[in-house]
XYZ file of C-alpha atoms in Angstrom:
144
model
C -105.103 -107.154 -92.715
C -107.057 -109.949 -93.774
C -107.511 -110.155 -97.890
C -110.850 -108.270 -97.610
C -109.681 -105.833 -95.125
C -106.700 -105.212 -97.955
C -109.127 -104.755 -100.684
C -111.488 -102.758 -99.014
C -108.446 -100.380 -98.660
C -107.047 -100.414 -101.801
C -110.814 -99.778 -103.605
C -111.072 -96.658 -101.245
C -107.513 -95.261 -101.634
C -108.721 -95.548 -105.587
C -111.905 -93.797 -105.121
C -110.996 -91.413 -102.365
C -107.077 -91.042 -101.547
C -105.830 -91.383 -105.821
C -108.163 -87.891 -106.082
C -107.434 -86.355 -103.220
C -103.347 -86.333 -103.659
C -103.491 -85.185 -107.487
C -105.701 -82.070 -106.446
C -102.904 -81.656 -103.635
C -100.219 -81.498 -105.570
C -101.558 -79.368 -108.092
C -102.333 -77.121 -105.727
C -99.423 -76.875 -104.015
C -97.577 -76.594 -107.418
C -99.467 -73.454 -108.376
C -98.025 -71.440 -105.505
C -101.409 -69.864 -105.391
C -102.722 -70.268 -101.845
C -101.528 -72.873 -99.507
C -103.167 -76.104 -99.241
C -103.565 -78.137 -96.025
C -104.430 -82.148 -96.529
C -105.661 -84.762 -94.410
C -106.459 -87.881 -93.603
C -109.046 -89.704 -90.148
C -107.149 -92.701 -88.723
C -109.638 -91.974 -85.974
C -111.976 -95.586 -86.077
C -115.206 -95.453 -84.182
C -115.592 -97.828 -81.606
C -119.401 -98.864 -82.911
C -120.394 -102.164 -84.092
C -117.043 -103.558 -82.706
C -114.782 -101.294 -84.526
C -115.737 -103.156 -87.365
C -115.914 -99.743 -89.715
C -113.048 -98.303 -89.048
C -112.147 -95.259 -90.128
C -115.079 -95.166 -92.949
C -115.432 -92.842 -95.478
C -117.342 -90.058 -94.195
C -116.979 -90.576 -90.464
C -115.766 -87.281 -90.262
C -118.360 -84.877 -91.348
C -120.326 -84.994 -87.845
C -117.104 -84.573 -85.924
C -116.620 -81.192 -88.225
C -119.573 -79.494 -87.189
C -119.181 -81.032 -83.728
C -122.538 -83.324 -83.691
C -120.744 -86.402 -82.423
C -123.811 -86.315 -79.925
C -126.408 -86.034 -82.820
C -124.744 -89.237 -84.086
C -123.814 -91.912 -81.830
C -124.904 -94.703 -83.688
C -122.210 -93.831 -86.238
C -119.641 -91.930 -83.816
C -120.176 -93.868 -80.002
C -119.813 -92.116 -76.708
C -116.676 -92.536 -75.803
C -114.347 -89.857 -74.457
C -112.080 -90.247 -78.325
C -115.215 -89.292 -80.309
C -116.134 -86.462 -78.348
C -112.314 -85.096 -78.119
C -112.279 -85.916 -82.122
C -115.455 -83.949 -82.295
C -114.115 -80.719 -80.497
C -110.086 -81.291 -82.328
C -112.362 -81.123 -86.236
C -114.776 -78.532 -85.171
C -112.511 -76.246 -83.909
C -110.272 -76.794 -86.642
C -112.557 -76.306 -89.000
C -113.535 -72.741 -87.359
C -109.883 -72.009 -87.160
C -109.822 -72.720 -91.057
C -112.721 -70.535 -92.032
C -111.613 -67.302 -89.845
C -108.413 -67.141 -91.124
C -107.257 -69.504 -94.313
C -105.426 -71.730 -91.594
C -106.222 -75.006 -90.168
C -103.744 -74.810 -87.139
C -105.301 -74.346 -83.956
C -104.221 -75.016 -80.325
C -106.025 -78.558 -80.365
C -103.524 -79.622 -83.109
C -100.072 -79.471 -83.386
C -98.146 -77.291 -86.010
C -99.808 -78.038 -89.854
C -97.630 -77.138 -92.510
C -98.863 -76.245 -95.909
C -98.924 -79.250 -97.983
C -95.618 -79.422 -100.638
C -94.359 -81.918 -102.749
C -90.936 -81.313 -100.581
C -92.760 -82.444 -97.639
C -96.038 -84.069 -98.207
C -96.999 -83.189 -94.809
C -100.302 -84.444 -93.820
C -102.755 -84.070 -90.801
C -103.400 -87.249 -89.015
C -106.501 -86.495 -87.314
C -107.133 -89.445 -84.067
C -106.408 -89.009 -80.417
C -103.934 -87.711 -80.295
C -103.277 -85.988 -83.705
C -99.972 -85.716 -85.365
C -98.175 -84.443 -88.689
C -97.033 -87.624 -91.226
C -94.814 -86.458 -93.633
C -95.700 -88.495 -97.159
C -98.175 -91.338 -95.199
C -98.032 -94.609 -97.434
C -95.862 -93.392 -100.054
C -96.189 -97.113 -102.092
C -99.345 -96.146 -102.906
C -98.991 -92.445 -103.563
C -96.233 -94.075 -105.841
C -98.874 -96.713 -107.141
C -100.995 -93.777 -107.870
C -99.337 -91.855 -110.108
C -97.991 -95.014 -112.010
C -101.263 -96.054 -113.326
C -103.859 -94.297 -115.737
C -106.940 -91.976 -114.473
C -109.700 -94.864 -114.634
C-alpha cells in the first residue's frame, strides 16, 4: 500500500476501529447480552475503486437502498448482493436479537477468547481477531 493509504487506514482505525473494539470487548466481558462485531470489506467500484470500503458506505446497504445511491455504491451485481445480504441481516437482528440469517455463514457472538468478526464482502466470512496487531497497539496506547 502507498504511504497515504497506510496513513488513512491508521487514522480510520484510531477514529472508528479502536472504540468499536473497546465497546465490543467491554460488552462481551459483561456477558449480559451477545455482542456481534462486523467489518465492511467490500470495496465500492465507484470512482475506479479509490473509495474502497469508505466509512458509512454500509448505511444504504443495511436498508436495501443500493439502487438509490448508485453514485456511491455503483450498479454492479455485487452491490445489490451486498445490499440484500446486509438488509436480511438487519431484519434477522431486529426480529430475534441475533443477526444470523440464511445469507451468512454462522456468525458467533463476539468474545475476548475468539474475537469473531463478520467480514461483509462477497462472499461474507467470519474471521477470528482480524488485524490483531492493530488491536494490540490500540490497547497499549492511551485514548486521544
